[in-house]
Amino acid sequence: MTTTTAADALRARLLGADSVTGAMALWCAERGIGALPLRSEVHVRAREAAPPAIFAAEAAGGRVFFRRITLRAGPVPLLEAENWFLPDRLPAAAVTALQSGDTPFGAALAPGRQTRHSTAALIPPGARPVPGARVDPRVPVLVLRGIVALDGRPVAFVEERIRPEALG
């Protein structure tokens, strides 16, 4: 598979996924990229953060936690992400995992209970067109912004910047 074809395939997979973490784990397993399970290399962790404007109304009056991470498959960096989440809407075990370890956000939530609504997608020039996506020359593979819900209730706003290493 050429790099362009792989990038198009990965973009399609991630845009249709309820969990970017889950989709990336399957992608890596199928292509032999890095080592599983995926883990988050946490760069910033905060118990207080101002949410982005698109998520401010949802977060109003509640606590907002923040993490900036690199999602890795063993030594391979797959994506950089920023995640603003509402700890009072998550199971206690998920909050503990997110605040104390390297568990990816999608893995901390109960499988099958999370959904994702993409609010923006950015693709590089020359990529196969994606409905609703904007072309941005600074994007190497894909940037996704979206709201994650648990049991239908919004719990987080995330921005994921997919790295070229994710293509294998």
Rosetta silent file (secondary structure, phi, psi, omega in degrees, C-alpha in Angstrom):
SEQUENCE: MTTTTAADALRARLLGADSVTGAMALWCAERGIGALPLRSEVHVRAREAAPPAIFAAEAAGGRVFFRRITLRAGPVPLLEAENWFLPDRLPAAAVTALQSGDTPFGAALAPGRQTRHSTAALIPPGARPVPGARVDPRVPVLVLRGIVALDGRPVAFVEERIRPEALG
SCORE:     score description
SCORE:     0.000 S_00000001
   1 L     0.000  128.097  178.676    0.000    0.000    0.000 S_00000001
   2 L   -70.284  163.589 -179.639    1.463    3.367   -0.971 S_00000001
   3 H   -59.257  -42.906 -179.709    1.780    6.124    1.615 S_00000001
   4 H   -63.255  -44.470  179.267   -1.060    8.101   -0.013 S_00000001
   5 H   -64.461  -41.777  178.020   -3.321    5.055   -0.076 S_00000001
   6 H   -63.060  -42.577  179.435   -2.420    4.214    3.521 S_00000001
   7 H   -63.305  -43.063  178.096   -3.109    7.795    4.600 S_00000001
   8 H   -62.689  -41.818  179.781   -6.484    7.780    2.829 S_00000001
   9 H   -65.049  -42.245  179.121   -7.363    4.437    4.438 S_00000001
  10 H   -66.564  -42.967  177.678   -6.361    5.646    7.894 S_00000001
  11 H   -58.401  -46.490 -179.610   -8.295    8.896    7.490 S_00000001
  12 H   -61.290  -41.922 -179.495  -11.426    6.968    6.460 S_00000001
  13 H   -63.786  -47.017 -176.411  -11.076    4.595    9.404 S_00000001
  14 H   -69.512  -37.465  179.867  -10.593    7.345   11.972 S_00000001
  15 H   -66.572  -24.863  179.467  -13.381    9.549   10.625 S_00000001
  16 L   -97.413    3.890 -173.369  -15.822    6.650   10.972 S_00000001
  17 L   -92.657  144.349  170.830  -14.681    5.525   14.419 S_00000001
  18 L   -78.515  -25.556  179.903  -16.415    6.016   17.750 S_00000001
  19 L  -135.162  115.613  176.945  -13.004    5.699   19.432 S_00000001
  20 H   -62.969  -38.730  178.183   -9.794    6.933   17.813 S_00000001
  21 H   -58.246  -49.713 -179.980   -7.862    4.851   20.375 S_00000001
  22 H   -62.242  -42.791  179.757   -9.722    1.686   19.372 S_00000001
  23 H   -65.494  -39.568  179.059   -9.354    2.400   15.659 S_00000001
  24 H   -67.582  -37.681  178.556   -5.619    3.090   16.039 S_00000001
  25 H   -62.178  -45.200  177.989   -5.108   -0.143   18.005 S_00000001
  26 H   -63.839  -43.271  179.182   -6.760   -2.177   15.220 S_00000001
  27 H   -57.005  -48.835 -178.774   -4.808   -0.274   12.553 S_00000001
  28 H   -65.342  -40.877  179.234   -1.497   -0.984   14.289 S_00000001
  29 H   -62.956  -44.099 -178.917   -2.347   -4.653   14.884 S_00000001
  30 H   -65.965  -31.254 -174.829   -3.312   -5.187   11.228 S_00000001
  31 H  -106.881    1.387  179.319   -0.151   -3.526    9.920 S_00000001
  32 L    66.297   34.928 -179.578    2.350   -4.643   12.528 S_00000001
  33 L   -89.617  122.145  174.429    3.063   -1.079   13.656 S_00000001
  34 L    61.445 -146.318 -178.401    4.830   -0.799   17.013 S_00000001
  35 L  -137.659  141.782  177.936    3.628   -2.807   19.985 S_00000001
  36 L  -100.735  157.169    3.032    0.263   -3.104   21.704 S_00000001
  37 L   -76.965  159.286  175.674   -1.403   -2.142   23.933 S_00000001
  38 L   -66.549  151.242  176.258   -1.338    1.523   23.047 S_00000001
  39 E  -140.097  156.083  177.829   -0.255    3.882   25.797 S_00000001
  40 E   -99.469  123.268  169.564   -0.365    7.604   26.398 S_00000001
  41 E   -87.889  106.959 -173.571    2.878    9.416   27.068 S_00000001
  42 E   -84.701  125.498  179.425    1.473   12.241   29.187 S_00000001
  43 E   -99.742  -37.434  179.474    3.156   15.628   28.762 S_00000001
  44 E  -139.235  135.889  176.291    0.677   17.802   30.676 S_00000001
  45 E  -137.669  124.803 -177.729   -1.980   16.798   33.180 S_00000001
  46 E  -135.954  141.720  177.297   -4.167   19.434   34.879 S_00000001
  47 L   -92.298    4.682  178.854   -7.112   19.297   37.258 S_00000001
  48 L  -149.825  124.242 -179.415   -8.237   22.724   36.134 S_00000001
  49 L  -155.835  148.709  174.087   -8.482   23.968   32.565 S_00000001
  50 L   -85.062  125.754 -179.768  -10.545   26.317   30.446 S_00000001
  51 L   -74.156  158.172  174.432  -12.336   24.327   27.752 S_00000001
  52 L   -61.877  156.165 -176.853  -12.265   25.385   24.091 S_00000001
  53 H   -53.439  -38.579 -177.843  -15.164   27.641   23.058 S_00000001
  54 H   -64.635  -19.850 -177.245  -16.924   24.791   21.239 S_00000001
  55 H  -113.476   -1.639 -174.291  -17.147   22.824   24.512 S_00000001
  56 H   -62.060  -42.759 -179.085  -17.592   25.706   26.975 S_00000001
  57 H   -64.246  -39.548  178.957  -21.394   25.520   27.202 S_00000001
  58 H   -65.403  -35.332 -175.493  -21.261   21.765   27.880 S_00000001
  59 H   -88.193   -8.749 -174.276  -18.625   22.265   30.559 S_00000001
  60 L   -52.816  130.493  176.057  -20.263   25.292   32.216 S_00000001
  61 L    80.759   -4.385 -179.161  -20.432   24.980   35.982 S_00000001
  62 L  -115.843  170.322  176.208  -18.454   21.749   36.136 S_00000001
  63 L   -76.908  144.599  177.194  -14.869   20.736   36.649 S_00000001
  64 L  -126.927  122.413  174.652  -12.694   20.404   33.545 S_00000001
  65 E  -102.447  161.363 -175.975   -9.527   18.304   33.535 S_00000001
  66 E  -140.358  142.755  170.516   -6.933   18.411   30.751 S_00000001
  67 E  -138.845  140.653  170.098   -4.284   16.110   29.284 S_00000001
  68 E  -117.795  124.169 -173.187   -1.786   16.612   26.461 S_00000001
  69 E  -137.546  165.840  163.398   -0.353   13.293   25.296 S_00000001
  70 E  -114.522  122.383  175.975    1.457   11.386   22.594 S_00000001
  71 E   -83.563  127.840 -175.444   -0.342    8.135   21.800 S_00000001
  72 E  -125.140  147.690  168.005    2.242    5.402   21.203 S_00000001
  73 E  -111.131   92.088 -171.558    2.332    1.834   19.936 S_00000001
  74 L    63.080 -126.703 -178.336    5.480    0.797   21.780 S_00000001
  75 L   -82.649   -6.440 -173.308    8.187    3.200   20.557 S_00000001
  76 E   -88.506  117.456  176.014    6.128    4.469   17.590 S_00000001
  77 E   -76.656  126.504 -176.987    4.399    7.848   18.091 S_00000001
  78 E  -100.547  -41.331 -178.262    0.986    7.722   16.421 S_00000001
  79 E  -159.165  157.989  172.256   -0.650   11.004   17.332 S_00000001
  80 E  -107.404  138.568 -177.988   -0.473   14.051   19.544 S_00000001
  81 E  -141.422  150.037  169.879   -3.668   14.883   21.414 S_00000001
  82 E  -121.945  137.288 -172.019   -5.189   17.434   23.706 S_00000001
  83 E  -139.495  118.437  173.167   -8.175   16.343   25.747 S_00000001
  84 E  -104.380  121.801 -177.071  -10.482   18.442   27.922 S_00000001
  85 E  -134.056  156.370 -176.410  -12.771   16.165   29.924 S_00000001
  86 L  -100.349   98.109 -173.569  -15.488   16.401   32.547 S_00000001
  87 H   -62.701  -27.050 -178.791  -14.426   14.082   35.387 S_00000001
  88 H   -73.290  -10.725  177.580  -17.818   14.256   37.105 S_00000001
  89 H  -103.167    2.055 -178.710  -19.407   12.569   34.065 S_00000001
  90 L  -108.105  154.066  172.086  -16.916    9.697   33.931 S_00000001
  91 L   -60.017  144.710 -178.303  -16.741    6.512   35.990 S_00000001
  92 H   -54.517  -39.123 -179.611  -14.396    6.960   38.961 S_00000001
  93 H   -63.614  -35.263  178.699  -12.095    4.221   37.622 S_00000001
  94 H   -67.491  -43.507  179.535  -11.717    6.098   34.332 S_00000001
  95 H   -62.421  -43.303  178.577  -10.789    9.344   36.113 S_00000001
  96 H   -60.600  -45.780 -179.431   -8.230    7.509   38.252 S_00000001
  97 H   -62.389  -40.843 -178.285   -6.698    5.857   35.175 S_00000001
  98 H   -72.586  -31.534 -176.583   -6.511    9.172   33.309 S_00000001
  99 H   -89.800  -15.654 -173.970   -5.058   11.104   36.232 S_00000001
 100 H  -123.692   -7.632 -174.807   -2.508    8.592   37.438 S_00000001
 101 L  -139.268 -159.120 -177.361   -1.287    6.490   34.537 S_00000001
 102 L  -110.073   23.538  179.711   -0.660    6.151   30.828 S_00000001
 103 L   -68.969  128.675  174.201   -4.097    4.839   29.849 S_00000001
 104 L   -64.454  150.391 -177.141   -5.368    6.341   26.574 S_00000001
 105 H   -55.979  -49.417 -178.412   -8.645    8.260   26.929 S_00000001
 106 H   -61.148  -32.815  179.005  -10.605    5.894   24.692 S_00000001
 107 H   -75.406  -25.977 -179.377   -9.329    2.863   26.622 S_00000001
 108 H   -73.681  -26.283  178.794  -10.326    4.406   29.959 S_00000001
 109 L   -83.431  154.225 -179.448  -13.971    4.605   28.912 S_00000001
 110 L   -64.298  126.997  179.410  -16.121    1.500   28.872 S_00000001
 111 L   -57.282  139.810  176.365  -15.899   -0.178   25.447 S_00000001
 112 L    83.638   -9.730 -178.806  -19.040    0.108   23.373 S_00000001
 113 L  -102.547   -9.713 -176.860  -20.481    2.933   25.444 S_00000001
 114 E  -101.229  148.192  174.192  -18.602    5.804   23.829 S_00000001
 115 E  -134.427  163.598 -177.391  -19.415    7.693   20.666 S_00000001
 116 E  -136.910  137.003  174.693  -17.669   10.510   18.905 S_00000001
 117 E  -119.325  111.246  179.161  -18.962   13.433   16.889 S_00000001
 118 E   -72.184  131.442  178.004  -16.271   15.090   14.778 S_00000001
 119 E  -101.180  -19.624  177.797  -16.589   18.858   14.760 S_00000001
 120 E  -160.150  146.318  173.446  -13.696   19.500   12.365 S_00000001
 121 E  -136.626  134.341  177.703  -11.297   17.581   10.166 S_00000001
 122 E  -119.926  134.405 -179.337   -8.199   18.993    8.516 S_00000001
 123 E  -126.945  158.025  179.527   -6.394   17.184    5.701 S_00000001
 124 L   -78.414  159.862  173.824   -3.201   17.928    3.764 S_00000001
 125 L   -58.260  141.758  178.373   -3.172   19.241    0.192 S_00000001
 126 L    87.785   -7.895  177.909   -3.418   16.391   -2.311 S_00000001
 127 L   -73.084  153.899  174.094   -5.340   14.077    0.034 S_00000001
 128 L   -57.052  132.007 -178.386   -8.437   12.314   -1.214 S_00000001
 129 L   -56.302  140.976  177.816  -11.314   14.743   -0.525 S_00000001
 130 L  -122.641  124.767 -179.518  -13.206   14.140    2.720 S_00000001
 131 L   -53.397  128.369  177.036  -16.728   15.609    3.047 S_00000001
 132 L    82.327   -8.254 -178.244  -16.647   18.608    5.365 S_00000001
 133 L   -83.147  148.227  174.587  -12.845   18.565    5.786 S_00000001
 134 E  -102.771  143.912  176.188  -10.707   21.635    5.257 S_00000001
 135 E   -84.818  132.944  179.268   -7.349   21.487    3.488 S_00000001
 136 L  -139.456  119.218 -177.063   -4.462   22.789    5.589 S_00000001
 137 L   -65.614  -13.817  178.929   -0.857   22.701    4.320 S_00000001
 138 L   -84.726   -6.463 -175.595    0.460   22.336    7.914 S_00000001
 139 L   -94.372  120.427  179.729   -1.303   18.964    8.358 S_00000001
 140 L   -79.088  -35.913 -178.071    0.810   15.903    7.469 S_00000001
 141 L  -131.505  -60.245 -176.916   -1.944   13.236    7.721 S_00000001
 142 E  -168.888  141.827  167.896   -5.080   14.327    9.588 S_00000001
 143 E  -121.887  127.975  178.158   -6.246   16.551   12.429 S_00000001
 144 E  -118.400  136.372  171.774   -9.520   15.595   14.079 S_00000001
 145 E  -124.318  137.063 -178.706  -11.486   17.641   16.567 S_00000001
 146 E  -166.845  169.096  178.249  -14.530   16.188   18.211 S_00000001
 147 E  -107.164  128.215  178.781  -16.809   15.671   21.145 S_00000001
 148 E   -99.896  134.616  177.774  -16.776   12.309   22.886 S_00000001
 149 E  -119.308  149.419  175.901  -19.947   11.113   24.604 S_00000001
 150 E  -121.005  120.940 -175.176  -20.435    8.310   27.096 S_00000001
 151 L    53.126   37.818  176.311  -23.900    6.763   27.063 S_00000001
 152 L    83.531   -2.963 -178.341  -25.036    9.695   24.901 S_00000001
 153 E  -108.254  123.538 -179.246  -23.822   12.413   27.280 S_00000001
 154 E   -56.854  133.125 -179.030  -20.862   14.609   26.187 S_00000001
 155 E  -126.940  -13.438 -175.194  -17.814   14.026   28.390 S_00000001
 156 E  -161.810  154.995  166.940  -14.849   15.443   26.455 S_00000001
 157 E  -118.316  131.268 -177.792  -13.524   17.570   23.648 S_00000001
 158 E  -130.115  148.690  169.354  -10.450   16.185   21.915 S_00000001
 159 E  -127.070  122.761  179.125   -8.051   17.267   19.201 S_00000001
 160 E  -118.127  129.740  178.510   -5.882   14.545   17.663 S_00000001
 161 E  -112.379  104.837 -175.894   -3.043   15.288   15.254 S_00000001
 162 E   -73.628  133.053 -177.886   -2.120   12.093   13.418 S_00000001
 163 L   -94.617  153.802  178.619    1.595   11.681   12.787 S_00000001
 164 H   -58.389  -28.857  179.857    3.190   10.233    9.620 S_00000001
 165 H   -62.284  -21.710  179.481    4.663    7.373   11.725 S_00000001
 166 H   -68.173  -14.760 -179.232    1.102    6.045   12.119 S_00000001
 167 H   -81.549  -12.551  178.096    1.178    5.003    8.461 S_00000001
 168 L    90.622    0.000    0.000    3.802    2.342    9.153 S_00000001
